[in-house]
Amino acid sequence: MTSPAHSTFLRRIEFSDTDAAGVAHFTRLLAFVEEAEHAFFRSRGVEPFDGVSGWPRVAMETRFLAPCKFGDTLEISLAEWTVEGSRLQFSFSAEIAGRDSKVECFRGVMRVCHVRIDAGGAFQPMEVPEEIRSALLGQGD
Amino acid sequence: MTSPAHSTFLRRIEFSDTDAAGVAHFTRLLAFVEEAEHAFFRSRGVEPFDGVSGWPRVAMETRFLAPCKFGDTLEISLAEWTVEGSRLQFSFSAEIAGRDSKVECFRGVMRVCHVRIDAGGAFQPMEVPEEIRSALLGQGD
Amino acid sequence: MTSPAHSTFLRRIEFSDTDAAGVAHFTRLLAFVEEAEHAFFRSRGVEPFDGVSGWPRVAMETRFLAPCKFGDTLEISLAEWTVEGSRLQFSFSAEIAGRDSKVECFRGVMRVCHVRIDAGGAFQPMEVPEEIRSALLGQGD
Amino acid sequence: MTSPAHSTFLRRIEFSDTDAAGVAHFTRLLAFVEEAEHAFFRSRGVEPFDGVSGWPRVAMETRFLAPCKFGDTLEISLAEWTVEGSRLQFSFSAEIAGRDSKVECFRGVMRVCHVRIDAGGAFQPMEVPEEIRSALLGQGD
């Protein structure tokens, strides 16, 4: 079942996020998705990374729809959260904030995995604990 | 038709590519795909970016299969190039070089678009010129 | 003469800012100084970069005093602004926000240059215009 | 006493290293200095980072002399290595490779510190071990 949880995150395009084509580099846009994810985690009282557990990426799909430039602010929306075993999935979309008409920059789906990081640094997938599942997705989702 | 063109690119994981989970950050892995793409372009005599035309990303799909660490060298393979109108697509996969048994780190598909960058910095999609198409994919592909 | 202008800028350490030693990578800290500089410019009505003029770095000195980690928020202070010809200089310091006792992370001096970017992309140093000088440093500084 | 050790490192400017002014972002140039340092360490049989010890930055001074662009290859030279207690210092300079006349892009001095990373992730300065000192600087330096 998909959670009704929905969050938005604002992120300005900084100079070090841009490239010589004059726009935000696509890899920085994907880093912003992770920033939005972490902001959502914190808003639900869940620590995104504590050194002994974390959420490495498992898969992603992205469509890049329009470029964004230095100084633009992106409004990144996360939604459609689902949990299955150790996997957490959500959809993301980003539009340029403050425009009269909507300009969608990119959208996609991210799948991450809950892992324990062992003493040697290896990642061991672990089922998403119930308290994290309910914090992120809501009771009864 | 898919081109028989196939290329490999070696890239060491540098310290600034890593994150606090002790592995290469996923966004850096995706930047390496672009580096491999540019190396392939140059090997075929095609300039990847010249200020007035370029190849922004349109879509990508990636599966992250195993982490890689500081000091590892990735062997990134590009294949299955296709051109359609202004769009160029290829598949990529990366394994850790120098291991006794194969460790595949990530794989996926990237779709980019050939654009002219106009005086105001806007991107205008342009059909991939025949000389670039044949340089990248081979005559008659 | 040194301007009394003083500004502060808050920046969270995001996951892509960290490295495998578990702390913010030093190059990201220096990018945050530029972000703070741009925020100060905007607060004074000055556009930091518009495609035809900009402020490339000329020189910097930095001392790194204490590490900062994922999730920490840095409070970056800029002060001691001076202008001479095309050169603009300021000092910066950063401490971890929200700590009971002050933890200074880094401090230094940055010198940048006002340039016109010509059609070929070359940088031509230009004296800082009076309206920018007074906007940034205050009237009569 | 200063070591006669001298090393060079070649690094291409990749697209994700550039910014909207059309040149390599200054923070990426500084990351390349670290890459050159690590290449020198490896050439002397010294592991730059192993999870339990590392070399965080302590101080740096840099002068940026000329911009470099996407596709340029930098030749980064490291020299003037000195060790004192836990501190290791070297000078760096970078020029654009393959040019008829020398174009120096940046130069500076970097000071790093040898640390043990304890179980909680804190950095404990440790005197540079004699075997590392002699590997990096040469016997009797």
GROMACS .gro file of C-alpha atoms in nm, chain A residues 17-83:
model
   67
   17ASP     CA    1   2.610   2.266  -0.870
   18THR     CA    2   2.636   2.408  -1.222
   19ASP     CA    3   2.834   2.295  -1.525
   20ALA     CA    4   2.981   2.456  -1.835
   21ALA     CA    5   2.650   2.423  -2.022
   22GLY     CA    6   2.522   2.682  -1.776
   23VAL     CA    7   2.279   2.457  -1.593
   24ALA     CA    8   2.272   2.237  -1.284
   25HIS     CA    9   2.468   1.917  -1.346
   26PHE     CA   10   2.238   1.614  -1.346
   27THR     CA   11   2.432   1.444  -1.068
   28ARG     CA   12   2.370   1.738  -0.837
   29LEU     CA   13   1.997   1.720  -0.906
   30LEU     CA   14   2.003   1.359  -0.791
   31ALA     CA   15   2.195   1.459  -0.478
   32PHE     CA   16   1.913   1.704  -0.403
   33VAL     CA   17   1.666   1.415  -0.410
   34GLU     CA   18   1.871   1.252  -0.136
   35GLU     CA   19   1.873   1.582   0.057
   36ALA     CA   20   1.494   1.597   0.028
   37GLU     CA   21   1.470   1.237   0.146
   38HIS     CA   22   1.685   1.313   0.449
   39ALA     CA   23   1.481   1.624   0.530
   40PHE     CA   24   1.167   1.409   0.521
   41PHE     CA   25   1.329   1.148   0.746
   42ARG     CA   26   1.422   1.417   0.999
   43SER     CA   27   1.071   1.564   0.985
   44ARG     CA   28   0.948   1.222   1.098
   45GLY     CA   29   1.211   1.183   1.368
   46VAL     CA   30   1.415   0.926   1.178
   47GLU     CA   31   1.792   0.967   1.156
   48PRO     CA   32   1.899   0.910   0.792
   49PHE     CA   33   2.249   0.786   0.874
   50ASP     CA   34   2.420   0.713   1.203
   51GLY     CA   35   2.737   0.531   1.104
   52VAL     CA   36   2.605   0.183   1.181
   53SER     CA   37   2.300   0.181   0.958
   54GLY     CA   38   2.207   0.361   0.642
   55TRP     CA   39   2.009   0.358   0.319
   56PRO     CA   40   2.221   0.295   0.012
   57ARG     CA   41   2.058   0.340  -0.329
   58VAL     CA   42   1.937   0.024  -0.502
   59ALA     CA   43   1.775   0.155  -0.817
   60MET     CA   44   1.652   0.474  -0.972
   61GLU     CA   45   1.475   0.597  -1.280
   62THR     CA   46   1.480   0.962  -1.376
   63ARG     CA   47   1.351   1.175  -1.658
   64PHE     CA   48   1.511   1.516  -1.701
   65LEU     CA   49   1.248   1.750  -1.840
   66ALA     CA   50   1.390   2.103  -1.831
   67PRO     CA   51   1.720   2.255  -1.724
   68CYS     CA   52   1.755   2.472  -1.416
   69LYS     CA   53   2.015   2.740  -1.365
   70PHE     CA   54   2.234   2.900  -1.103
   71GLY     CA   55   2.017   3.083  -0.854
   72ASP     CA   56   1.697   2.896  -0.935
   73THR     CA   57   1.526   2.736  -0.638
   74LEU     CA   58   1.389   2.388  -0.689
   75GLU     CA   59   1.084   2.262  -0.505
   76ILE     CA   60   1.137   1.890  -0.474
   77SER     CA   61   0.834   1.678  -0.387
   78LEU     CA   62   0.853   1.325  -0.253
   79ALA     CA   63   0.553   1.094  -0.248
   80GLU     CA   64   0.426   0.739  -0.301
   81TRP     CA   65   0.637   0.588  -0.027
   82THR     CA   66   0.628   0.210   0.000
   83VAL     CA   67   0.818  -0.036   0.217
   0.00000   0.00000   0.00000
